[in-house]
Coordinates of C-alpha atoms and ligand atoms in Angstrom, one line a residue:
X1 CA 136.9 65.0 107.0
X2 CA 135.7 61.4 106.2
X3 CA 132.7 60.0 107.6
X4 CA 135.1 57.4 109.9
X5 CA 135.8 60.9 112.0
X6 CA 132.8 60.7 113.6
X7 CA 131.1 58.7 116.6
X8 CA 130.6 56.8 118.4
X9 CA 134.4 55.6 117.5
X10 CA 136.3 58.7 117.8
X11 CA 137.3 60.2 120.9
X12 CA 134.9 61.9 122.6
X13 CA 135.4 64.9 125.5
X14 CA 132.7 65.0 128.6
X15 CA 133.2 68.2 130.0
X16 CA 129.9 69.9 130.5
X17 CA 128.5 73.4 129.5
X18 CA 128.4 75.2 132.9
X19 CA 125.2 77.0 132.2
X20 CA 125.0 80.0 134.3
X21 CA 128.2 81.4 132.9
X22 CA 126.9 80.9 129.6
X23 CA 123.3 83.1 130.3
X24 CA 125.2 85.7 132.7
X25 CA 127.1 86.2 129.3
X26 CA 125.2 85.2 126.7
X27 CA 124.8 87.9 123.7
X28 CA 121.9 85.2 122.6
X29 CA 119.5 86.9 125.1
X30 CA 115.9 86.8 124.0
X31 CA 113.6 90.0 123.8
X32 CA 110.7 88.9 126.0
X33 CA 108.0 91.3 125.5
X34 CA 104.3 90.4 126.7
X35 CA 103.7 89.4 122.8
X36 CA 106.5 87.0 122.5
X37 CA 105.7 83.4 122.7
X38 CA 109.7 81.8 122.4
X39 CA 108.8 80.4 126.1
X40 CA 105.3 78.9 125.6
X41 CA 105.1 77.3 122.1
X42 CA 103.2 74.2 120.9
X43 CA 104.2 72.0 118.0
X44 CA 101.5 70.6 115.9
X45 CA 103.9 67.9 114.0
X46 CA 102.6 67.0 110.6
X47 CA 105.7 64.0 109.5
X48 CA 102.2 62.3 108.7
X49 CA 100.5 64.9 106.8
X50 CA 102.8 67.5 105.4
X51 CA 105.9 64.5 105.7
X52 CA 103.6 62.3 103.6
X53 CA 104.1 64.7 100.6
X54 CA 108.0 64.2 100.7
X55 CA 108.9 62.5 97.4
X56 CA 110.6 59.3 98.5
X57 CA 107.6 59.2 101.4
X58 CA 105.3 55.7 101.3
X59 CA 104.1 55.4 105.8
X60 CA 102.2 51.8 105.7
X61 CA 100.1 51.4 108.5
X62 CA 102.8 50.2 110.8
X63 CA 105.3 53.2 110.3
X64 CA 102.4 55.7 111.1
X65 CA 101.9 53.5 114.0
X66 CA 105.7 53.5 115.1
X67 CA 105.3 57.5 115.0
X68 CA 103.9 57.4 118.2
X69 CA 107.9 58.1 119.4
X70 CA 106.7 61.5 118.7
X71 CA 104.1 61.3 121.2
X72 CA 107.1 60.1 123.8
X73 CA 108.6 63.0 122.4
X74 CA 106.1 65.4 123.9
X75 CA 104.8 67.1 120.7
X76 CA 101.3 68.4 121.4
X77 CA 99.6 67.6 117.7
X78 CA 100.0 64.4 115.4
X79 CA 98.9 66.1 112.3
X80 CA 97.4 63.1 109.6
X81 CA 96.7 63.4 105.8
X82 CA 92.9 63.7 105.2
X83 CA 91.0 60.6 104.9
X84 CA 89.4 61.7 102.0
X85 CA 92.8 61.2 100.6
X86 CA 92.5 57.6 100.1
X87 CA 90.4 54.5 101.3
X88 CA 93.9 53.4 103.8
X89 CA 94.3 56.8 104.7
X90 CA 91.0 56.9 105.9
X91 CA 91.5 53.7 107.8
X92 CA 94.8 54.6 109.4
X93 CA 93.3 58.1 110.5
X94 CA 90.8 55.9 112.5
X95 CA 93.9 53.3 113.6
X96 CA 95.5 56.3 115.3
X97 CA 92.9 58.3 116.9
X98 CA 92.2 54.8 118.6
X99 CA 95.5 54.6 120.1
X100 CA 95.1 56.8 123.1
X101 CA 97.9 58.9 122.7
X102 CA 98.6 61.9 125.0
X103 CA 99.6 64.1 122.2
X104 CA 96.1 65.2 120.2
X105 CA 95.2 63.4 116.8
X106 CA 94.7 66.3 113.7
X107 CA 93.7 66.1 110.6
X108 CA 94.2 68.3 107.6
X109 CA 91.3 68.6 104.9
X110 CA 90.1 71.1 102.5
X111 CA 87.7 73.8 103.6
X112 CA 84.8 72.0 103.1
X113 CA 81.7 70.6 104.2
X114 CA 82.0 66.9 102.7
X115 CA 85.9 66.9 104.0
X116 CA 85.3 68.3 107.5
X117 CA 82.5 65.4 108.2
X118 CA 84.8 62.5 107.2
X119 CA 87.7 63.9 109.2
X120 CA 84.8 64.1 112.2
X121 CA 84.0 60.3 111.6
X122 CA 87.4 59.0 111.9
X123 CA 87.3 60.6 116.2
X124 CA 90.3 63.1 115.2
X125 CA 90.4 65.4 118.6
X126 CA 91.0 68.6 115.8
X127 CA 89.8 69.2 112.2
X128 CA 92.5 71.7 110.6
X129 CA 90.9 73.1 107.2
X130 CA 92.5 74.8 104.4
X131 CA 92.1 76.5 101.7
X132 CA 94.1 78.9 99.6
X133 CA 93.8 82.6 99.3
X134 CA 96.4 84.0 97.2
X135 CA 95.3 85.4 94.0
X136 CA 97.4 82.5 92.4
X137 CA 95.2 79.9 93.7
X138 CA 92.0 81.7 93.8
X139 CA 92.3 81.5 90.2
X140 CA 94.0 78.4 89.6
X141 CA 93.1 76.0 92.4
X142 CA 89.6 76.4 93.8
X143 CA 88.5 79.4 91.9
X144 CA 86.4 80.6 94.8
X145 CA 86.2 84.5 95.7
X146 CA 87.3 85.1 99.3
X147 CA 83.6 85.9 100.0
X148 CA 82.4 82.2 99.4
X149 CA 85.5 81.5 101.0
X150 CA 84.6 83.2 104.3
X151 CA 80.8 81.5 103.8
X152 CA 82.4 78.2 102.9
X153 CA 84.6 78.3 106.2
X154 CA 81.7 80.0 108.6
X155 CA 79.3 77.0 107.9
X156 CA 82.1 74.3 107.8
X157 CA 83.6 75.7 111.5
X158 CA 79.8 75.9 112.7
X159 CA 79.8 72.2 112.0
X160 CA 83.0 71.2 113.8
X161 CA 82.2 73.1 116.6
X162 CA 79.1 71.4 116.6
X163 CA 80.4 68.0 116.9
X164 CA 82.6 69.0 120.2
X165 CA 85.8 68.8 118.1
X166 CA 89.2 71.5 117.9
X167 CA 88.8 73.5 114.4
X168 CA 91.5 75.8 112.6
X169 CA 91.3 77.5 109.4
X170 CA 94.4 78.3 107.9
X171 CA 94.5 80.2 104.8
X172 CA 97.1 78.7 102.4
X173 CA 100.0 80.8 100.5
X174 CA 99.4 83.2 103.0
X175 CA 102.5 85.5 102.5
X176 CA 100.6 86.1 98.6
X177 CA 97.5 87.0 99.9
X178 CA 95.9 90.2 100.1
X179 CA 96.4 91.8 103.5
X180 CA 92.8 93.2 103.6
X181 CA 91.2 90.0 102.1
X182 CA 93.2 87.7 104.9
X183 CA 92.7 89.6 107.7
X184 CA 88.9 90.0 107.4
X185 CA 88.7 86.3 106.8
X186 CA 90.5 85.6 109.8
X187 CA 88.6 88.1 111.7
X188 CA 85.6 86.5 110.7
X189 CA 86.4 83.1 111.5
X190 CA 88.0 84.3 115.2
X191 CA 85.0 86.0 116.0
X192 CA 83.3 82.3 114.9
X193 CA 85.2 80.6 117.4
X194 CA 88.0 79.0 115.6
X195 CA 90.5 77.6 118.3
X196 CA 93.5 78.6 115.6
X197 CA 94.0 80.7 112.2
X198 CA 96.9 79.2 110.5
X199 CA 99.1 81.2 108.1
X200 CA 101.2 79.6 105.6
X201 CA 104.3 80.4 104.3
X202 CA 103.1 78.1 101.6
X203 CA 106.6 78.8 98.6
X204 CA 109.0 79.4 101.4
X205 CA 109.8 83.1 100.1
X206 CA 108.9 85.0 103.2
X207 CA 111.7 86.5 105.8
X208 CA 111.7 86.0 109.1
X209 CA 110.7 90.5 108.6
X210 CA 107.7 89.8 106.6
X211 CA 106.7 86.9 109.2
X212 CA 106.7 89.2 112.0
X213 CA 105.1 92.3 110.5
X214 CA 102.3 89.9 109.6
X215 CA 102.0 87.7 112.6
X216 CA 102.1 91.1 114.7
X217 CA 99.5 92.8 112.8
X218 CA 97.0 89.7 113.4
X219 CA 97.7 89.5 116.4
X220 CA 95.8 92.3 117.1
X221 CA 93.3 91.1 115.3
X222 CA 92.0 87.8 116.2
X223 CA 92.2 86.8 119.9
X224 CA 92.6 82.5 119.4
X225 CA 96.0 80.9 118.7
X226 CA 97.9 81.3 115.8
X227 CA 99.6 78.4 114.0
X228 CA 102.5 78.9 111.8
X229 CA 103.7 77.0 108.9
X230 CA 107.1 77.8 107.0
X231 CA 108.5 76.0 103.5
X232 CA 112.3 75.8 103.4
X233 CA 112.4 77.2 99.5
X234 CA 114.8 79.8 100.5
X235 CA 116.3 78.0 103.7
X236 CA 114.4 80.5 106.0
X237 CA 112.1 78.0 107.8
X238 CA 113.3 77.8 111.4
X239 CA 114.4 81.6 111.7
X240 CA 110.6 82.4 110.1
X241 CA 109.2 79.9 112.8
X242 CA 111.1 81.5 115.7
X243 CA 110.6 85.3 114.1
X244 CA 106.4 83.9 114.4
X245 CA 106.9 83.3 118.0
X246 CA 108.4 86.7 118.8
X247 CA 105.7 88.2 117.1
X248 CA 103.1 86.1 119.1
X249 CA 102.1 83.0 117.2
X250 CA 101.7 80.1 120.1
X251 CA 102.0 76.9 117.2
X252 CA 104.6 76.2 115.1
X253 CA 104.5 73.1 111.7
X254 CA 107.0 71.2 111.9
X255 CA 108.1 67.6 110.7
X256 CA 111.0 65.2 111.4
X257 CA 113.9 66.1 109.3
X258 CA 111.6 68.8 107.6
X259 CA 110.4 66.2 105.0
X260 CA 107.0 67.8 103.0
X261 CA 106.3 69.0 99.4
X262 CA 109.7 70.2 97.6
X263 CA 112.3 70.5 100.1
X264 CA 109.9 70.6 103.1
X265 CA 109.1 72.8 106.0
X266 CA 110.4 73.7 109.2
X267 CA 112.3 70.7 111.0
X268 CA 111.1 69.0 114.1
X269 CA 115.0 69.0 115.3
X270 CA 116.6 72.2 113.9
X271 CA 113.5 73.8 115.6
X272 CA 114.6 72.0 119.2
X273 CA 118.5 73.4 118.4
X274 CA 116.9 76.8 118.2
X275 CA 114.6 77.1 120.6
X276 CA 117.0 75.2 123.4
X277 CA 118.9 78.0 122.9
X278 CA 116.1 80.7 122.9
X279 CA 113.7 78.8 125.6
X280 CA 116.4 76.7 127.7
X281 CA 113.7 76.0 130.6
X282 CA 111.2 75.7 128.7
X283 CA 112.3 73.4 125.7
X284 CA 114.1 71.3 128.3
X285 CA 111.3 70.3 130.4
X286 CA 108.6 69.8 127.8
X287 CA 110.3 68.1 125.4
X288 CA 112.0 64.4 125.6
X289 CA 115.3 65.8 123.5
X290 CA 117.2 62.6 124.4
X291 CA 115.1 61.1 121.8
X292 CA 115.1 63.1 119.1
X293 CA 118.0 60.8 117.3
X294 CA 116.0 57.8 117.5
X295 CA 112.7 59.7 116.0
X296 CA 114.8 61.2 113.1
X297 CA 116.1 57.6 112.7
X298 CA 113.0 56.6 112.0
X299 CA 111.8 58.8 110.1
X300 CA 115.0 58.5 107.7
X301 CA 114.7 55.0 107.5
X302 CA 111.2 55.0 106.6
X303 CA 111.4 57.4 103.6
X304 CA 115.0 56.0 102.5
X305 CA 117.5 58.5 103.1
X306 CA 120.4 59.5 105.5
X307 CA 120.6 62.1 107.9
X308 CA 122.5 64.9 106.7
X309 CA 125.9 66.0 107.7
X310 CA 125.5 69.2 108.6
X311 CA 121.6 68.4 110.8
X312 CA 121.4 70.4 113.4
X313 CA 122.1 68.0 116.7
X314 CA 122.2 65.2 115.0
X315 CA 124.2 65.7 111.2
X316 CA 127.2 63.5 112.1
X317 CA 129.4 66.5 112.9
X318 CA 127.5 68.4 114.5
X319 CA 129.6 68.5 117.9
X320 CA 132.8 67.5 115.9
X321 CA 135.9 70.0 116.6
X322 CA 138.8 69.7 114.5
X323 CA 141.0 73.2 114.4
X324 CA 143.9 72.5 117.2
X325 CA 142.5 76.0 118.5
X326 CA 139.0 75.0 119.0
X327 CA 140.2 72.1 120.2
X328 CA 142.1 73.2 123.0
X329 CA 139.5 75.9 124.0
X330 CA 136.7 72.9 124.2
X331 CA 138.9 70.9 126.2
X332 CA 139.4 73.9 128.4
X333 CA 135.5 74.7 128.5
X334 CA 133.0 73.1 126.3
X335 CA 130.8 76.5 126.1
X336 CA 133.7 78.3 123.8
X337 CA 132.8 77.0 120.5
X338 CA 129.4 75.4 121.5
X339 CA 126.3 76.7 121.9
X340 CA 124.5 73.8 122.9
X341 CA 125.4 70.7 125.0
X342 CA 125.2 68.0 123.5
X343 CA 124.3 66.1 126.7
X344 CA 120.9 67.6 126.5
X345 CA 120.5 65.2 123.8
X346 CA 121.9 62.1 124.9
X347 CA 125.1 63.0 122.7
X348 CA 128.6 63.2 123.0
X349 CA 130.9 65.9 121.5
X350 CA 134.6 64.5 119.3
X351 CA 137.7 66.1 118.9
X352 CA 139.0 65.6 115.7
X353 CA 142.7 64.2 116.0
X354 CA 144.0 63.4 112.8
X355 CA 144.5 66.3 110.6
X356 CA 146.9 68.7 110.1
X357 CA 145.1 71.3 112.0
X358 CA 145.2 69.3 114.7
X359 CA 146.6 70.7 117.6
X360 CA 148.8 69.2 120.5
X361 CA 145.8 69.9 123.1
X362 CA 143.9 67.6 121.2
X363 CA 146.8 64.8 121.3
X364 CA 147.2 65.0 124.6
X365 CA 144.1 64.6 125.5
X366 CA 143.6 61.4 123.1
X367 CA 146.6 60.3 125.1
X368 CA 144.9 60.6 128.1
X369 CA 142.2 58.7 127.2
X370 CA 144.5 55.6 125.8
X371 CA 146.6 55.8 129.0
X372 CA 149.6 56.6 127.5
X373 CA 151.9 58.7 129.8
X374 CA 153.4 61.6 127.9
X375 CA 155.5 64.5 129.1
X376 CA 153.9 68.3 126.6
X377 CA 157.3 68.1 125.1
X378 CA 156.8 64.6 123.9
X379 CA 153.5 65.6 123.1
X380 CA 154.2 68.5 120.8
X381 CA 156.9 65.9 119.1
X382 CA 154.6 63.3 118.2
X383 CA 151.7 66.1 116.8
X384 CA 154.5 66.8 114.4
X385 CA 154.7 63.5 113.3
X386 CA 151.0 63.2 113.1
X387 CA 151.1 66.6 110.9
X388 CA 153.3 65.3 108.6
X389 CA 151.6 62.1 108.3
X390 CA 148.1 63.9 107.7
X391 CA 149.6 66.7 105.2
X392 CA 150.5 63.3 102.9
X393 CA 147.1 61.9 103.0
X394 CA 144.0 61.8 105.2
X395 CA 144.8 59.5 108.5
X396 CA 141.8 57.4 110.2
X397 CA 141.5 57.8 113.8
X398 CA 143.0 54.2 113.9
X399 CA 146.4 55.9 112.1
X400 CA 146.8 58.4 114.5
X401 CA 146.6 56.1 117.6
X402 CA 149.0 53.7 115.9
X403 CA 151.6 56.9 115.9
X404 CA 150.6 57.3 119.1
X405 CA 151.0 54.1 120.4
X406 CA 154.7 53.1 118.0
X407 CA 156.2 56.8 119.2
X408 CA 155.0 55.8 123.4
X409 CA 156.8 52.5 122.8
X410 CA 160.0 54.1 120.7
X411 CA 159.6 56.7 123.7
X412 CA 159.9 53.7 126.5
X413 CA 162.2 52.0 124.9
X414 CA 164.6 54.5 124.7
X415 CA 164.0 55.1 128.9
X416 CA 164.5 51.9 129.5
X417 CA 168.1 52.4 127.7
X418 CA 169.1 55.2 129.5
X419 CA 168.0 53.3 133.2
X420 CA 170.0 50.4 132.1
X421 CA 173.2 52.9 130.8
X422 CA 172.5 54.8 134.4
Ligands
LIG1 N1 101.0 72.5 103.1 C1 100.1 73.6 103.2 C2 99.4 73.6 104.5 C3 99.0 74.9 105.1 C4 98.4 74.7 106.4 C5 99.3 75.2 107.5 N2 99.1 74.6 108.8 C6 100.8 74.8 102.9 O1 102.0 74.9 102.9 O2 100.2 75.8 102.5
ZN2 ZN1 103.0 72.9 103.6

């Protein structure tokens, strides 16, 4: 299928999900035990932290400015690179914590004392420190033992606290790290007063198994929130993020089109897909989903590349239908072969009509919509000439309504024959 198949040129169909049908039958229930948080997450959004480490990824002043869609978009952090980063960085954390946004202004630093003072300075509303605990970058990065770790972080939280501003510690490479070591250390920093522990799937290799067994066992551990933050490495990043909610984490990373180190972390929108389905109600009336195109826009403009075809929502197919049998079934009822509306996001679904799997629901229908008056037997006829057509080369949308529209005029002119011969 060429990229000319799509929308907004195509022909679209506007039939609406019926919804109760849908959760009276759905297989897709979710398991809502008392530790399951699918219906009550927060997203901390870090397109300006973690998004900043994408490889095409240069945010001037303006674009981090322009971000603020995300707060219109109901996300419930902004996460920012640390000002210790660089001099601008510095001055655009300040720029944004001064813009009075709804959604609360974080900032990322290393786990320590110099880092978490700077970050206080700029008027972030939360400090989120890090610091890695995996064997790997104990000896490699920082080369501290988790006990000067844990003294590190008690003083640095202390401070935070101090100054009347959110703190979270997040471990980093947390699926890597020894279960005794991370779960004292988070023990210690709950019992502290840390609003959140953070665990990191920092290489992307855990499974959405190994992210519940862990997120379950700490939850019985520490009694504050628990943020979550999955790499794509291995493609599991939204099933990790929504496995981390079952097992009773309340925030999830994300970032707009998943842009962050490598091949990024869980996206902003594939998330939404997910948990509309999951958390219908919920996702629905928190979040401003109508303008999740326009914020991925953005975003994709800003760092230089397209939106890909297969995005959840909005990849350019995403609500195309093109078999003649999925056609005729979405014609019929739009909840057959979809499992979200794309209404909910300001979208419209396509029928594909110019292939040779097209079928002659799908003509009809494209008749419909052109006004041209048809009997199913004419229908059916001119299908087989568009089949023929497509099985020679691919057909535009354009080719198929010109068969359309030379067969209705043969089709007339050979009625108005017969009247006159009558
Ligand atoms: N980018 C870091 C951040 C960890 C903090 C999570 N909120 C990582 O993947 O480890
Ligand atoms: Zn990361």
């Amino acid at each position: 299928m060429c990229l000319t198949d799509a929308p907004p040129s195509g022909p679209v169909s506007s039939g609406s999900h019926p919804v109760q049908d849908q959760s009276a039958s759905s297989p897709y229930q979710n398991v809502n035990d008392f530790i399951s948080n699918v219906n009550r997450f927060k997203i901390i959004e870090s397109t300006l932290r973690e998004g900043e480490q994408f490889a095409n990824a240069f945010f001037d002043t303006e674009t981090k400015i322009r971000m603020q869609a995300l707060d219109e978009f109901g996300v419930d952090y902004i996460e920012l690179t640390s000002p210790v980063s660089s001099p601008q960085s510095y001055e655009d954390c300040k720029t944004i914590c001064s813009l009075g946004l709804k959604t609360k202004v974080l900032t990322h630093v290393r786990c320590n004392m110099e880092d978490a003072k700077k970050a206080v300075e700029c008027g972030v509303d939360g400090v989120d420190l890090v610091i890695g605990t995996s064997s790997f970058l104990q000896k490699y990065s920082h080369g501290k033992s988790i006990e000067m770790i844990q003294k590190t972080a008690l003083e640095v939280i202390e401070y935070v606290k101090s100054q009347g501003v959110e703190v979270r510690f997040s471990s980093e490479d947390s699926f890597r790290s020894d279960l005794v070591d991370l779960l004292t250390l988070y023990k210690a920093v709950d019992k502290a007063g840390v609003n959140r522990v953070g665990v990191a799937d920092t290489v992307g290799g855990a499974t959405p198994r190994m992210v519940y067994d862990l997120i379950r066992t700490l939850r019985g551990v520490v009694s504050c929130d628990i943020e979550t933050h999955f790499h794509d490495d291995t493609g599991c990043a939204v099933a990790n993020a929504h496995s981390a909610l079952e097992a009773g984490a309340t925030h999830i990373d994300t970032s707009v089109l998943g842009i962050g180190e490598r091949n990024g972390i869980t996206p902003l929108g594939a998330l939404m897909a997910r948990m509309v389905v999951t958390a219908p109600e919920y996702v629905t009336k928190k979040y401003n989903l109508k303008a999740l195109k326009e914020v991925e826009e953005l975003v994709a403009s800003a760092v230089n590349i397209n939106i890909p075809f297969n995005n959840p929502i909005t990849g350019f197919c995403a609500f195309t239908h093109k078999a003649g049998i999925h056609a005729k079934a979405i014609l019929a009822n739009p909840s057959t072969y979809e499992i979200i509306d794309p209404a909910l996001f300001g979208l419209t679904r396509y029928i594909s009509i110019n292939s040779r799997i097209t079928g002659w629901n799908a003509i009809r229908s494209r008749c419909e919509q052109l006004g041209i008056k048809m009997t199913d037997d004419e229908v059916k006829e001119v299908t087989a000439k568009i089949k023929q057509m497509a099985d020679i080369r691919p057909l535009a949308i354009d080719d198929t309504d010109s068969i359309l529209h030379s067969y209705h005029i043969e089709l007339q002119k050979k009625r108005e024959l017969q009247e006159q011969q009558a």
